[in-house]
């Protein structure tokens, strides 16, 4: 089996050694091997700072947007290839569309935002002259310019296309060349996407390194931007690297979190919001087999409704068909690999020690079109913890098709339970009671990067609990990493250097023309 090639200095080259085997999530067969051994990362950094920075620096914001659009359209033309590769990672067609089409859509949104909202220039002037003296001869202005560095983008396994493009788009618009480090289990999907877009982008604008990157952080400093998506533990380790703590490289983390959804007391069986809550929870448990950083891990319901909610969710989960992507009737695929399944099973065992399993079996599952042991299949699992004193549901994340129901008896207790997650990417409140919604949102906002209010009025157009939108910020406080991605042009600005200029108004005008 060949080793997956990295794209460095404008060429595809393979690392040495045996590498790490990556198995097909459905069949267990080896897809490729991933190795960064022997790759010249110092040369890649120099190429980004030299060739890539220069090539992007010659383009204005609209010209960069045009290149980004061309790359997105190239992906759109060949997305079927990415769907097929995604199936090997356990993704159904619906899962693959979330990743591939979502990534393409994100890149196109950024291209459009840049064309409409950024100047035909290579810098941004943020404000009019600010008088700093009485005579009008001394003033100040703020400008945003491109740092003289690169953007290192470290991505998670669950969204190899969308996760890459959400970081790549604002970096390229800002004029920063990117070195993409995909997660090993799905690096072959990200690498294929780079093969498709590389020719549409200026030379040096994108490089990809598959495998480990020893010593790469030693090459980074205050002109560089590091974007990370993954576990909170890894984020903490990277944040403590001297590249960040001593040399002040910009570091942005988006980490997995214990996201929650809240059912309002008004949403009793028979009300639209009851069904909206149940449907949303099942969707978040089963799309990408629950391997989403925004998935609902904690479902808070009024104590008097928890039996009805448990019954409704279990009935819906009973209709989920687990199996090989593309097999007839299959609605949920596999986890990304056997190691991931072992991790989820271990987490479920710890969660179950605090409560009961309402639906599913962590050890066995009926599978359509594949061997349940050779593939990384797992039943969707709904747990219930009635005694909310237990810390496990607020501390342990099973990164798979797993969610835990918990009761609450009032808004004060509810907001305390929400806060115990110590920071989340996304939360949702499902209720038609405006007063209840207001109290929950105002209490929970400090603990979330994004909050969705779902009711009968918004349901028809709602993009759902788990879908970040490129126009809105994506990130969260505390456990969720403390960073922000996306958010429209905010993400472009976050890659630029803000500088205050002082001088005479005429001189400032001559500099910024």
CSV table of C-alpha atoms in Angstrom, one decimal:
chain,number,residue,atom,x,y,z
A,1,UNK,CA,0.0,0.0,0.0
A,2,UNK,CA,1.4,3.4,-1.0
A,3,UNK,CA,2.1,6.2,1.4
A,4,UNK,CA,-0.1,9.3,1.1
A,5,UNK,CA,1.8,12.1,-0.5
A,6,UNK,CA,2.2,15.6,0.9
A,7,UNK,CA,2.0,18.7,-1.2
A,8,UNK,CA,5.1,20.8,-0.5
A,9,UNK,CA,6.9,23.5,-2.5
A,10,UNK,CA,4.5,23.0,-5.4
A,11,UNK,CA,5.2,19.2,-5.7
A,12,UNK,CA,3.7,16.0,-4.3
A,13,UNK,CA,6.1,13.9,-2.3
A,14,UNK,CA,5.8,11.0,0.1
A,15,UNK,CA,7.3,10.7,3.6
A,16,UNK,CA,9.6,7.8,4.4
A,17,UNK,CA,9.3,4.8,6.8
A,18,UNK,CA,6.4,2.5,7.3
A,19,UNK,CA,4.0,5.2,8.2
A,20,UNK,CA,0.7,4.9,10.1
A,21,UNK,CA,-1.9,2.6,8.4
A,22,UNK,CA,-5.3,4.1,7.8
A,23,UNK,CA,-8.1,1.6,7.5
A,24,UNK,CA,-11.4,1.7,5.6
A,25,UNK,CA,-14.0,2.4,8.4
A,26,UNK,CA,-16.5,0.0,6.7
A,27,UNK,CA,-14.4,-2.9,5.6
A,28,UNK,CA,-11.2,-2.6,7.7
A,29,UNK,CA,-9.0,-2.8,4.6
A,30,UNK,CA,-6.0,-0.5,4.6
A,31,UNK,CA,-6.6,2.6,2.4
A,32,UNK,CA,-3.2,4.2,2.7
A,33,UNK,CA,-0.3,4.9,5.0
A,34,UNK,CA,0.5,8.3,6.4
A,35,UNK,CA,4.0,9.5,7.1
A,36,UNK,CA,5.8,12.8,7.4
A,37,UNK,CA,9.2,11.3,8.0
A,38,UNK,CA,11.9,13.0,6.1
A,39,UNK,CA,9.8,15.9,4.7
A,40,UNK,CA,11.6,19.2,4.7
A,41,UNK,CA,9.3,21.3,6.8
A,42,UNK,CA,11.8,24.2,7.0
A,43,UNK,CA,11.8,24.4,3.3
A,44,UNK,CA,8.0,24.4,3.2
A,45,UNK,CA,7.9,27.3,5.7
A,46,UNK,CA,10.4,29.2,3.6
A,47,UNK,CA,8.4,28.5,0.4
A,48,UNK,CA,5.2,29.8,2.1
A,49,UNK,CA,6.9,33.0,3.4
A,50,UNK,CA,8.7,33.6,0.1
A,51,UNK,CA,6.8,32.3,-2.9
A,52,UNK,CA,3.3,32.1,-1.3
A,53,UNK,CA,3.4,35.5,0.5
A,54,UNK,CA,4.7,37.2,-2.6
A,55,UNK,CA,2.2,35.7,-5.0
A,56,UNK,CA,-0.8,36.5,-2.7
A,57,UNK,CA,0.6,40.0,-2.0
A,58,UNK,CA,0.4,40.9,-5.7
A,59,UNK,CA,-3.3,40.4,-5.6
A,60,UNK,CA,-6.0,42.8,-4.3
A,61,UNK,CA,-8.8,41.5,-2.1
A,62,UNK,CA,-11.2,41.0,-5.0
A,63,UNK,CA,-8.5,39.2,-7.0
A,64,UNK,CA,-7.9,36.8,-4.1
A,65,UNK,CA,-11.7,36.3,-3.9
A,66,UNK,CA,-11.7,35.3,-7.5
A,67,UNK,CA,-9.0,32.7,-7.0
A,68,UNK,CA,-10.9,31.4,-4.0
A,69,UNK,CA,-14.1,31.1,-6.0
A,70,UNK,CA,-12.2,29.3,-8.8
A,71,UNK,CA,-10.9,26.8,-6.3
A,72,UNK,CA,-14.4,26.2,-4.8
A,73,UNK,CA,-15.9,25.7,-8.3
A,74,UNK,CA,-13.2,23.2,-9.1
A,75,UNK,CA,-14.2,21.3,-6.1
A,76,UNK,CA,-17.9,21.5,-7.0
A,77,UNK,CA,-17.2,20.0,-10.4
A,78,UNK,CA,-15.4,17.0,-8.9
A,79,UNK,CA,-17.3,16.6,-5.6
A,80,UNK,CA,-18.5,13.1,-6.5
A,81,UNK,CA,-14.8,11.9,-6.1
A,82,UNK,CA,-14.8,13.3,-2.5
A,83,UNK,CA,-18.2,11.7,-1.8
A,84,UNK,CA,-16.7,8.3,-2.8
A,85,UNK,CA,-13.6,8.8,-0.6
A,86,UNK,CA,-15.7,9.9,2.3
A,87,UNK,CA,-17.7,6.7,2.2
A,88,UNK,CA,-14.4,4.9,3.0
A,89,UNK,CA,-14.3,7.0,6.2
A,90,UNK,CA,-17.8,5.7,7.2
A,91,UNK,CA,-19.7,8.7,5.8
A,92,UNK,CA,-23.1,8.3,4.2
A,93,UNK,CA,-24.0,10.5,1.2
A,94,UNK,CA,-25.8,12.9,3.6
A,95,UNK,CA,-22.7,13.0,5.8
A,96,UNK,CA,-20.4,13.7,2.9
A,97,UNK,CA,-22.6,16.5,1.6
A,98,UNK,CA,-22.5,18.2,5.0
A,99,UNK,CA,-18.7,18.1,4.7
A,100,UNK,CA,-18.0,18.6,1.0
A,101,UNK,CA,-20.9,20.8,0.0
A,102,UNK,CA,-20.7,22.7,3.3
A,103,UNK,CA,-17.1,23.5,2.6
A,104,UNK,CA,-17.7,24.5,-0.9
A,105,UNK,CA,-20.5,26.8,0.2
A,106,UNK,CA,-18.4,28.3,2.9
A,107,UNK,CA,-15.6,29.2,0.4
A,108,UNK,CA,-18.2,30.7,-2.0
A,109,UNK,CA,-19.7,32.8,0.7
A,110,UNK,CA,-16.3,34.1,1.6
A,111,UNK,CA,-15.5,34.9,-2.0
A,112,UNK,CA,-18.8,36.9,-2.2
A,113,UNK,CA,-18.3,38.7,1.1
A,114,UNK,CA,-14.8,39.8,0.0
A,115,UNK,CA,-15.9,41.0,-3.4
A,116,UNK,CA,-18.7,43.1,-1.8
A,117,UNK,CA,-17.1,44.1,1.5
A,118,UNK,CA,-13.3,44.5,1.0
A,119,UNK,CA,-11.5,47.3,-1.0
A,120,UNK,CA,-9.8,46.9,-4.3
A,121,UNK,CA,-6.5,47.1,-2.4
A,122,UNK,CA,-4.1,45.0,-0.4
A,123,UNK,CA,-4.8,46.8,2.9
A,124,UNK,CA,-7.9,48.0,4.8
A,125,UNK,CA,-8.4,51.5,6.2
A,126,UNK,CA,-10.7,51.1,9.2
A,127,UNK,CA,-11.7,54.6,10.0
A,128,UNK,CA,-11.7,58.3,9.0
A,129,UNK,CA,-8.9,60.5,10.3
A,130,UNK,CA,-9.1,60.9,14.1
A,131,UNK,CA,-8.0,64.5,15.1
A,132,UNK,CA,-5.2,64.3,17.7
A,133,UNK,CA,-4.5,68.0,17.9
A,134,UNK,CA,-6.4,71.3,18.0
A,135,UNK,CA,-5.0,72.8,14.8
A,136,UNK,CA,-5.9,69.9,12.5
A,137,UNK,CA,-2.3,69.1,11.6
A,138,UNK,CA,-2.0,65.9,13.6
A,139,UNK,CA,-4.3,62.9,13.2
A,140,UNK,CA,-4.4,59.1,13.5
A,141,UNK,CA,-6.0,56.2,11.5
A,142,UNK,CA,-6.1,52.4,11.9
A,143,UNK,CA,-5.1,50.1,9.1
A,144,UNK,CA,-5.1,46.3,8.6
A,145,UNK,CA,-2.2,44.8,6.7
A,146,UNK,CA,-1.0,41.3,5.9
A,147,UNK,CA,1.6,39.9,8.3
A,148,UNK,CA,4.8,38.6,6.9
A,149,UNK,CA,4.1,35.0,7.9
A,150,UNK,CA,1.9,32.0,7.2
A,151,UNK,CA,-1.2,30.3,8.4
A,152,UNK,CA,-0.7,26.8,9.9
A,153,UNK,CA,-4.0,25.0,9.9
A,154,UNK,CA,-4.4,21.9,12.0
A,155,UNK,CA,-7.7,20.2,11.3
A,156,UNK,CA,-9.8,17.5,12.9
A,157,UNK,CA,-10.7,14.1,11.3
A,158,UNK,CA,-14.5,14.6,11.2
A,159,UNK,CA,-14.7,17.3,8.5
A,160,UNK,CA,-11.6,16.9,6.2
A,161,UNK,CA,-13.0,19.3,3.5
A,162,UNK,CA,-15.2,21.8,5.3
A,163,UNK,CA,-12.8,22.0,8.2
A,164,UNK,CA,-10.0,22.9,5.8
A,165,UNK,CA,-11.9,25.4,3.7
A,166,UNK,CA,-13.4,27.3,6.7
A,167,UNK,CA,-9.8,28.1,7.7
A,168,UNK,CA,-8.3,28.4,4.3
A,169,UNK,CA,-10.8,30.9,2.9
A,170,UNK,CA,-10.2,33.8,5.3
A,171,UNK,CA,-6.4,33.2,5.4
A,172,UNK,CA,-6.1,33.4,1.6
A,173,UNK,CA,-8.3,36.5,1.5
A,174,UNK,CA,-6.0,38.1,4.1
A,175,UNK,CA,-3.0,37.3,1.9
A,176,UNK,CA,-1.5,34.6,4.2
A,177,UNK,CA,-0.3,31.3,2.6
A,178,UNK,CA,-1.5,28.2,4.3
A,179,UNK,CA,0.2,25.0,5.4
A,180,UNK,CA,-2.6,22.5,6.0
A,181,UNK,CA,-2.1,19.7,8.5
A,182,UNK,CA,-5.1,17.3,8.2
A,183,UNK,CA,-5.9,14.6,10.9
A,184,UNK,CA,-4.4,11.3,9.9
A,185,UNK,CA,-7.6,9.2,9.7
A,186,UNK,CA,-9.1,11.3,6.9
A,187,UNK,CA,-5.9,12.9,5.5
A,188,UNK,CA,-6.4,11.1,2.2
A,189,UNK,CA,-9.7,13.0,1.7
A,190,UNK,CA,-8.2,16.4,2.4
A,191,UNK,CA,-5.2,15.6,0.2
A,192,UNK,CA,-7.5,14.8,-2.7
A,193,UNK,CA,-9.3,18.1,-2.2
A,194,UNK,CA,-5.9,19.9,-2.3
A,195,UNK,CA,-5.1,18.1,-5.6
A,196,UNK,CA,-8.3,19.5,-7.1
A,197,UNK,CA,-7.8,23.1,-6.0
A,198,UNK,CA,-4.0,23.6,-6.1
A,199,UNK,CA,-3.8,24.8,-9.7
A,200,UNK,CA,-6.6,27.3,-9.1
A,201,UNK,CA,-4.6,29.1,-6.4
A,202,UNK,CA,-1.4,31.2,-6.7
A,203,UNK,CA,1.9,29.3,-6.3
A,204,UNK,CA,2.7,28.7,-2.6
A,205,UNK,CA,-0.8,29.7,-1.5
A,206,UNK,CA,-1.5,26.2,-0.1
A,207,UNK,CA,0.7,23.3,1.0
A,208,UNK,CA,-0.4,20.1,2.8
A,209,UNK,CA,1.7,17.9,5.1
A,210,UNK,CA,0.4,14.5,5.9
A,211,UNK,CA,1.7,12.9,9.0
A,212,UNK,CA,3.5,14.2,12.1
A,213,UNK,CA,5.2,17.6,12.0
A,214,UNK,CA,8.1,17.5,14.5
A,215,UNK,CA,9.9,20.8,14.8
A,216,UNK,CA,7.3,22.8,12.8
A,217,UNK,CA,6.3,24.9,15.7
A,218,UNK,CA,9.9,25.8,16.3
A,219,UNK,CA,9.8,27.7,13.0
A,220,UNK,CA,6.8,29.8,13.8
A,221,UNK,CA,6.7,33.2,15.5
A,222,UNK,CA,4.9,36.5,15.8
A,223,UNK,CA,4.0,36.9,12.1
A,224,UNK,CA,2.3,33.6,11.9
A,225,UNK,CA,-1.2,32.4,12.6
A,226,UNK,CA,-2.1,28.9,14.0
A,227,UNK,CA,-5.6,27.6,13.7
A,228,UNK,CA,-6.5,24.4,15.5
A,229,UNK,CA,-9.6,22.2,15.6
A,230,UNK,CA,-9.7,19.1,17.8
A,231,UNK,CA,-9.7,18.0,21.4
A,232,UNK,CA,-9.4,20.4,24.4
A,233,UNK,CA,-6.4,18.5,25.6
A,234,UNK,CA,-4.5,18.9,22.4
A,235,UNK,CA,-5.4,22.6,22.2
A,236,UNK,CA,-4.0,23.1,25.7
A,237,UNK,CA,-0.8,21.4,24.8
A,238,UNK,CA,-0.3,23.5,21.6
A,239,UNK,CA,-1.3,26.7,23.4
A,240,UNK,CA,1.6,26.2,25.8
A,241,UNK,CA,4.2,25.8,23.0
A,242,UNK,CA,6.9,28.6,23.0
A,243,UNK,CA,5.8,29.6,19.5
A,244,UNK,CA,2.7,30.9,21.2
A,245,UNK,CA,3.8,31.7,24.8
A,246,UNK,CA,7.2,33.3,23.9
A,247,UNK,CA,7.2,34.3,20.3
A,248,UNK,CA,3.5,35.3,20.2
A,249,UNK,CA,2.3,33.5,17.2
A,250,UNK,CA,-1.5,34.0,17.0
A,251,UNK,CA,-3.3,30.9,18.2
A,252,UNK,CA,-7.0,30.2,17.6
A,253,UNK,CA,-8.6,27.0,19.0
A,254,UNK,CA,-11.9,25.4,18.3
A,255,UNK,CA,-12.3,22.4,20.6
A,256,UNK,CA,-14.8,19.7,21.2
A,257,UNK,CA,-17.4,20.6,23.8
A,258,UNK,CA,-20.4,19.4,25.8
A,259,UNK,CA,-23.0,21.2,23.8
A,260,UNK,CA,-26.5,21.2,25.0
A,261,UNK,CA,-30.1,21.5,23.9
A,262,UNK,CA,-32.9,22.7,26.1
A,263,UNK,CA,-36.6,21.8,25.9
A,264,UNK,CA,-39.0,24.4,27.3
A,265,UNK,CA,-41.7,23.5,29.8
A,266,UNK,CA,-44.3,24.6,27.3
A,267,UNK,CA,-43.2,22.1,24.7
A,268,UNK,CA,-45.4,19.2,25.8
A,269,UNK,CA,-46.2,16.2,23.6
A,270,UNK,CA,-48.5,17.4,20.8
A,271,UNK,CA,-46.8,20.8,20.5
A,272,UNK,CA,-44.6,21.4,17.5
A,273,UNK,CA,-41.6,22.2,19.7
A,274,UNK,CA,-41.7,18.8,21.3
A,275,UNK,CA,-41.2,17.1,17.9
A,276,UNK,CA,-38.7,19.7,16.8
A,277,UNK,CA,-36.6,18.9,19.9
A,278,UNK,CA,-36.8,15.2,19.4
A,279,UNK,CA,-36.0,15.4,15.7
A,280,UNK,CA,-33.1,17.7,16.2
A,281,UNK,CA,-31.5,15.5,18.9
A,282,UNK,CA,-31.7,12.4,16.7
A,283,UNK,CA,-30.2,14.3,13.8
A,284,UNK,CA,-27.3,15.5,15.9
A,285,UNK,CA,-26.7,11.9,17.2
A,286,UNK,CA,-26.7,10.3,13.8
A,287,UNK,CA,-25.3,12.7,11.2
A,288,UNK,CA,-21.5,11.9,10.8
A,289,UNK,CA,-22.3,9.1,13.4
A,290,UNK,CA,-22.3,11.8,16.0
A,291,UNK,CA,-18.7,12.8,15.3
A,292,UNK,CA,-19.3,16.5,15.3
A,293,UNK,CA,-17.8,19.2,17.5
A,294,UNK,CA,-21.2,20.8,17.7
A,295,UNK,CA,-23.3,17.7,18.4
A,296,UNK,CA,-25.8,17.7,21.3
A,297,UNK,CA,-24.1,15.8,24.2
A,298,UNK,CA,-26.5,17.1,27.0
A,299,UNK,CA,-30.2,17.3,26.5
A,300,UNK,CA,-32.0,19.1,29.3
A,301,UNK,CA,-35.7,18.6,29.6
A,302,UNK,CA,-38.3,19.5,32.3
A,303,UNK,CA,-38.4,16.8,35.0
A,304,UNK,CA,-42.1,16.2,34.3
A,305,UNK,CA,-41.5,15.5,30.6
A,306,UNK,CA,-38.4,13.3,30.8
A,307,UNK,CA,-40.2,10.0,30.5
A,308,UNK,CA,-42.2,11.2,27.4
A,309,UNK,CA,-39.0,12.6,25.8
A,310,UNK,CA,-37.1,9.4,26.4
A,311,UNK,CA,-39.8,7.4,24.8
A,312,UNK,CA,-40.1,9.7,21.8
A,313,UNK,CA,-36.3,9.7,21.2
A,314,UNK,CA,-36.0,5.9,21.6
A,315,UNK,CA,-38.8,5.5,19.1
A,316,UNK,CA,-37.0,7.6,16.5
A,317,UNK,CA,-33.7,5.9,17.1
A,318,UNK,CA,-35.3,2.5,16.6
A,319,UNK,CA,-35.8,3.6,12.9
A,320,UNK,CA,-32.1,4.4,12.4
A,321,UNK,CA,-30.4,1.8,10.1
A,322,UNK,CA,-26.7,1.4,10.7
A,323,UNK,CA,-24.5,0.1,7.9
A,324,UNK,CA,-22.3,0.6,4.9
A,325,UNK,CA,-22.8,3.9,3.2
A,326,UNK,CA,-24.8,3.4,0.0
A,327,UNK,CA,-26.3,0.1,1.2
A,328,UNK,CA,-30.1,0.1,0.9
A,329,UNK,CA,-31.9,1.8,3.7
A,330,UNK,CA,-28.8,2.8,5.6
A,331,UNK,CA,-29.2,6.1,7.5
A,332,UNK,CA,-26.1,6.1,9.7
A,333,UNK,CA,-22.6,5.0,8.8
A,334,UNK,CA,-19.5,4.0,10.8
A,335,UNK,CA,-17.2,5.8,13.1
A,336,UNK,CA,-14.0,6.9,11.5
A,337,UNK,CA,-12.1,3.8,12.8
A,338,UNK,CA,-11.7,1.1,15.4
A,339,UNK,CA,-9.7,3.3,17.7
A,340,UNK,CA,-12.4,5.9,17.7
A,341,UNK,CA,-15.0,3.2,18.5
A,342,UNK,CA,-12.9,2.0,21.5
A,343,UNK,CA,-12.7,5.6,22.8
A,344,UNK,CA,-16.4,6.1,22.5
A,345,UNK,CA,-17.2,2.8,24.2
A,346,UNK,CA,-14.9,3.7,27.1
A,347,UNK,CA,-16.6,7.1,27.5
A,348,UNK,CA,-20.0,5.5,27.4
A,349,UNK,CA,-19.1,3.1,30.1
A,350,UNK,CA,-18.1,6.1,32.3
A,351,UNK,CA,-21.3,8.0,31.5
A,352,UNK,CA,-23.5,4.9,32.1
A,353,UNK,CA,-22.0,4.6,35.6
A,354,UNK,CA,-23.9,7.7,36.5
A,355,UNK,CA,-27.3,6.7,35.0
A,356,UNK,CA,-28.9,4.3,32.6
A,357,UNK,CA,-28.9,3.5,28.9
A,358,UNK,CA,-32.3,4.3,27.4
A,359,UNK,CA,-31.6,3.1,23.9
A,360,UNK,CA,-28.8,1.1,22.2
A,361,UNK,CA,-26.0,-1.2,23.1
A,362,UNK,CA,-22.4,-0.1,23.1
A,363,UNK,CA,-21.1,-3.6,22.3
A,364,UNK,CA,-23.4,-4.9,19.6
A,365,UNK,CA,-25.3,-3.5,16.7
A,366,UNK,CA,-27.1,-4.8,13.7
A,367,UNK,CA,-25.4,-3.7,10.5
A,368,UNK,CA,-26.6,-3.6,6.9
A,369,UNK,CA,-24.1,-4.4,4.1
A,370,UNK,CA,-21.0,-4.9,6.2
A,371,UNK,CA,-19.3,-6.9,9.0
A,372,UNK,CA,-20.0,-5.1,12.3
A,373,UNK,CA,-16.7,-6.1,13.7
A,374,UNK,CA,-14.4,-5.4,10.8
A,375,UNK,CA,-16.1,-2.0,10.4
A,376,UNK,CA,-16.2,0.6,13.1
A,377,UNK,CA,-19.9,0.5,13.6
A,378,UNK,CA,-21.7,1.5,16.8
A,379,UNK,CA,-25.4,1.7,17.8
A,380,UNK,CA,-26.8,5.2,18.6
A,381,UNK,CA,-26.9,5.4,22.3
A,382,UNK,CA,-29.2,7.5,24.4
A,383,UNK,CA,-28.4,7.7,28.1
A,384,UNK,CA,-30.4,9.2,31.0
A,385,UNK,CA,-29.0,10.7,34.3
A,386,UNK,CA,-31.7,11.7,36.7
A,387,UNK,CA,-29.4,12.7,39.5
A,388,UNK,CA,-27.7,15.8,38.1
A,389,UNK,CA,-25.2,15.9,41.0
A,390,UNK,CA,-23.2,13.3,39.0
A,391,UNK,CA,-20.3,15.1,37.3
A,392,UNK,CA,-19.8,12.7,34.4
A,393,UNK,CA,-22.3,14.1,31.9
A,394,UNK,CA,-20.7,17.6,32.3
A,395,UNK,CA,-17.1,16.4,32.0
A,396,UNK,CA,-17.0,13.4,29.7
A,397,UNK,CA,-17.6,13.5,26.0
A,398,UNK,CA,-18.3,10.4,23.9
A,399,UNK,CA,-17.4,11.6,20.5
A,400,UNK,CA,-19.9,9.5,18.6
A,401,UNK,CA,-23.7,8.8,18.3
A,402,UNK,CA,-24.2,9.5,22.0
A,403,UNK,CA,-26.3,11.9,24.0
A,404,UNK,CA,-27.5,12.1,27.6
A,405,UNK,CA,-31.0,13.2,28.9
A,406,UNK,CA,-31.1,15.2,32.1
A,407,UNK,CA,-34.0,16.8,34.0
A,408,UNK,CA,-34.3,20.3,35.4
A,409,UNK,CA,-36.9,21.9,37.6
A,410,UNK,CA,-36.5,25.6,36.9
A,411,UNK,CA,-34.6,28.2,35.0
A,412,UNK,CA,-32.1,28.8,37.8
A,413,UNK,CA,-31.2,25.1,38.0
A,414,UNK,CA,-31.1,24.8,34.3
A,415,UNK,CA,-28.7,27.7,33.8
A,416,UNK,CA,-26.5,26.2,36.5
A,417,UNK,CA,-26.5,22.8,34.7
A,418,UNK,CA,-25.6,24.5,31.4
A,419,UNK,CA,-22.7,26.3,33.0
A,420,UNK,CA,-21.3,23.1,34.3
A,421,UNK,CA,-20.2,22.2,30.8
A,422,UNK,CA,-17.5,24.9,31.2
A,423,UNK,CA,-18.0,26.4,27.7
A,424,UNK,CA,-19.6,25.2,24.6
A,425,UNK,CA,-19.5,25.8,20.8
A,426,UNK,CA,-23.3,25.6,20.4
A,427,UNK,CA,-26.5,25.4,22.4
A,428,UNK,CA,-30.1,25.4,21.4
A,429,UNK,CA,-33.4,26.4,23.2
A,430,UNK,CA,-36.5,24.8,21.8
A,431,UNK,CA,-39.6,26.6,23.1
A,432,UNK,CA,-42.4,28.9,22.0
A,433,UNK,CA,-42.4,30.7,25.4
A,434,UNK,CA,-40.6,34.0,24.8
A,435,UNK,CA,-40.1,34.8,28.5
A,436,UNK,CA,-38.6,31.4,29.1
A,437,UNK,CA,-36.3,31.7,26.1
A,438,UNK,CA,-35.2,35.1,27.1
A,439,UNK,CA,-34.2,34.0,30.6
A,440,UNK,CA,-32.3,30.9,29.3
A,441,UNK,CA,-30.5,32.8,26.6
A,442,UNK,CA,-29.4,35.6,28.8
A,443,UNK,CA,-28.2,33.1,31.4
A,444,UNK,CA,-26.4,30.8,28.9
A,445,UNK,CA,-24.9,33.3,26.4
A,446,UNK,CA,-21.7,33.7,28.4
A,447,UNK,CA,-21.0,30.0,28.1
A,448,UNK,CA,-21.6,29.7,24.4
A,449,UNK,CA,-20.2,30.8,21.1
A,450,UNK,CA,-23.6,30.3,19.4
A,451,UNK,CA,-27.2,29.8,20.5
A,452,UNK,CA,-30.1,28.7,18.4
A,453,UNK,CA,-33.7,29.4,19.3
A,454,UNK,CA,-35.9,26.9,17.6
A,455,UNK,CA,-39.6,27.1,17.4
A,456,UNK,CA,-42.5,26.6,15.0
A,457,UNK,CA,-41.9,30.0,13.4
A,458,UNK,CA,-38.2,29.5,12.5
A,459,UNK,CA,-38.2,25.8,11.9
A,460,UNK,CA,-38.9,26.0,8.1
A,461,UNK,CA,-35.7,28.0,7.4
A,462,UNK,CA,-33.6,27.0,10.4
A,463,UNK,CA,-30.2,25.4,9.5
A,464,UNK,CA,-30.3,23.4,12.8
A,465,UNK,CA,-28.4,23.1,16.0
A,466,UNK,CA,-25.2,21.7,14.6
A,467,UNK,CA,-24.5,23.7,11.5
A,468,UNK,CA,-22.1,26.7,11.8
A,469,UNK,CA,-22.8,29.4,9.2
A,470,UNK,CA,-19.9,31.3,7.6
A,471,UNK,CA,-21.6,34.6,8.2
A,472,UNK,CA,-21.6,34.0,12.0
A,473,UNK,CA,-18.8,33.3,14.5
A,474,UNK,CA,-18.0,29.7,15.3
A,475,UNK,CA,-16.1,29.0,18.5
A,476,UNK,CA,-16.8,29.2,22.2
A,477,UNK,CA,-15.3,30.0,25.6
A,478,UNK,CA,-13.6,27.8,28.1
A,479,UNK,CA,-13.6,24.1,27.2
A,480,UNK,CA,-14.6,25.0,23.6
A,481,UNK,CA,-11.2,26.6,23.1
A,482,UNK,CA,-11.8,30.3,23.7
A,483,UNK,CA,-11.4,31.1,20.0
A,484,UNK,CA,-13.5,32.3,17.0
A,485,UNK,CA,-13.6,31.2,13.4
A,486,UNK,CA,-15.8,32.3,10.5
A,487,UNK,CA,-18.1,35.3,11.4
A,488,UNK,CA,-17.9,36.7,7.9
A,489,UNK,CA,-15.2,39.3,7.3
A,490,UNK,CA,-14.3,39.1,11.0
A,491,UNK,CA,-12.2,36.0,10.2
A,492,UNK,CA,-10.3,37.9,7.5
A,493,UNK,CA,-9.6,40.8,9.9
A,494,UNK,CA,-8.4,38.3,12.5
A,495,UNK,CA,-5.6,37.2,10.2
A,496,UNK,CA,-4.4,40.8,9.6
A,497,UNK,CA,-2.3,43.2,11.7
A,498,UNK,CA,-4.0,46.3,13.0
A,499,UNK,CA,-1.6,49.3,13.1
A,500,UNK,CA,-2.3,52.8,14.3
A,501,UNK,CA,-0.8,55.4,12.1
A,502,UNK,CA,-0.1,59.0,13.2
A,503,UNK,CA,0.9,62.0,11.2
A,504,UNK,CA,-0.5,64.9,9.3
A,505,UNK,CA,-3.8,64.2,7.4
A,506,UNK,CA,-2.1,64.8,4.1
A,507,UNK,CA,0.7,62.4,4.9
A,508,UNK,CA,-1.7,59.7,6.0
A,509,UNK,CA,-3.7,60.1,2.8
A,510,UNK,CA,-0.5,59.8,0.7
A,511,UNK,CA,0.4,56.6,2.5
A,512,UNK,CA,-3.0,55.0,2.2
A,513,UNK,CA,-4.0,56.0,-1.3
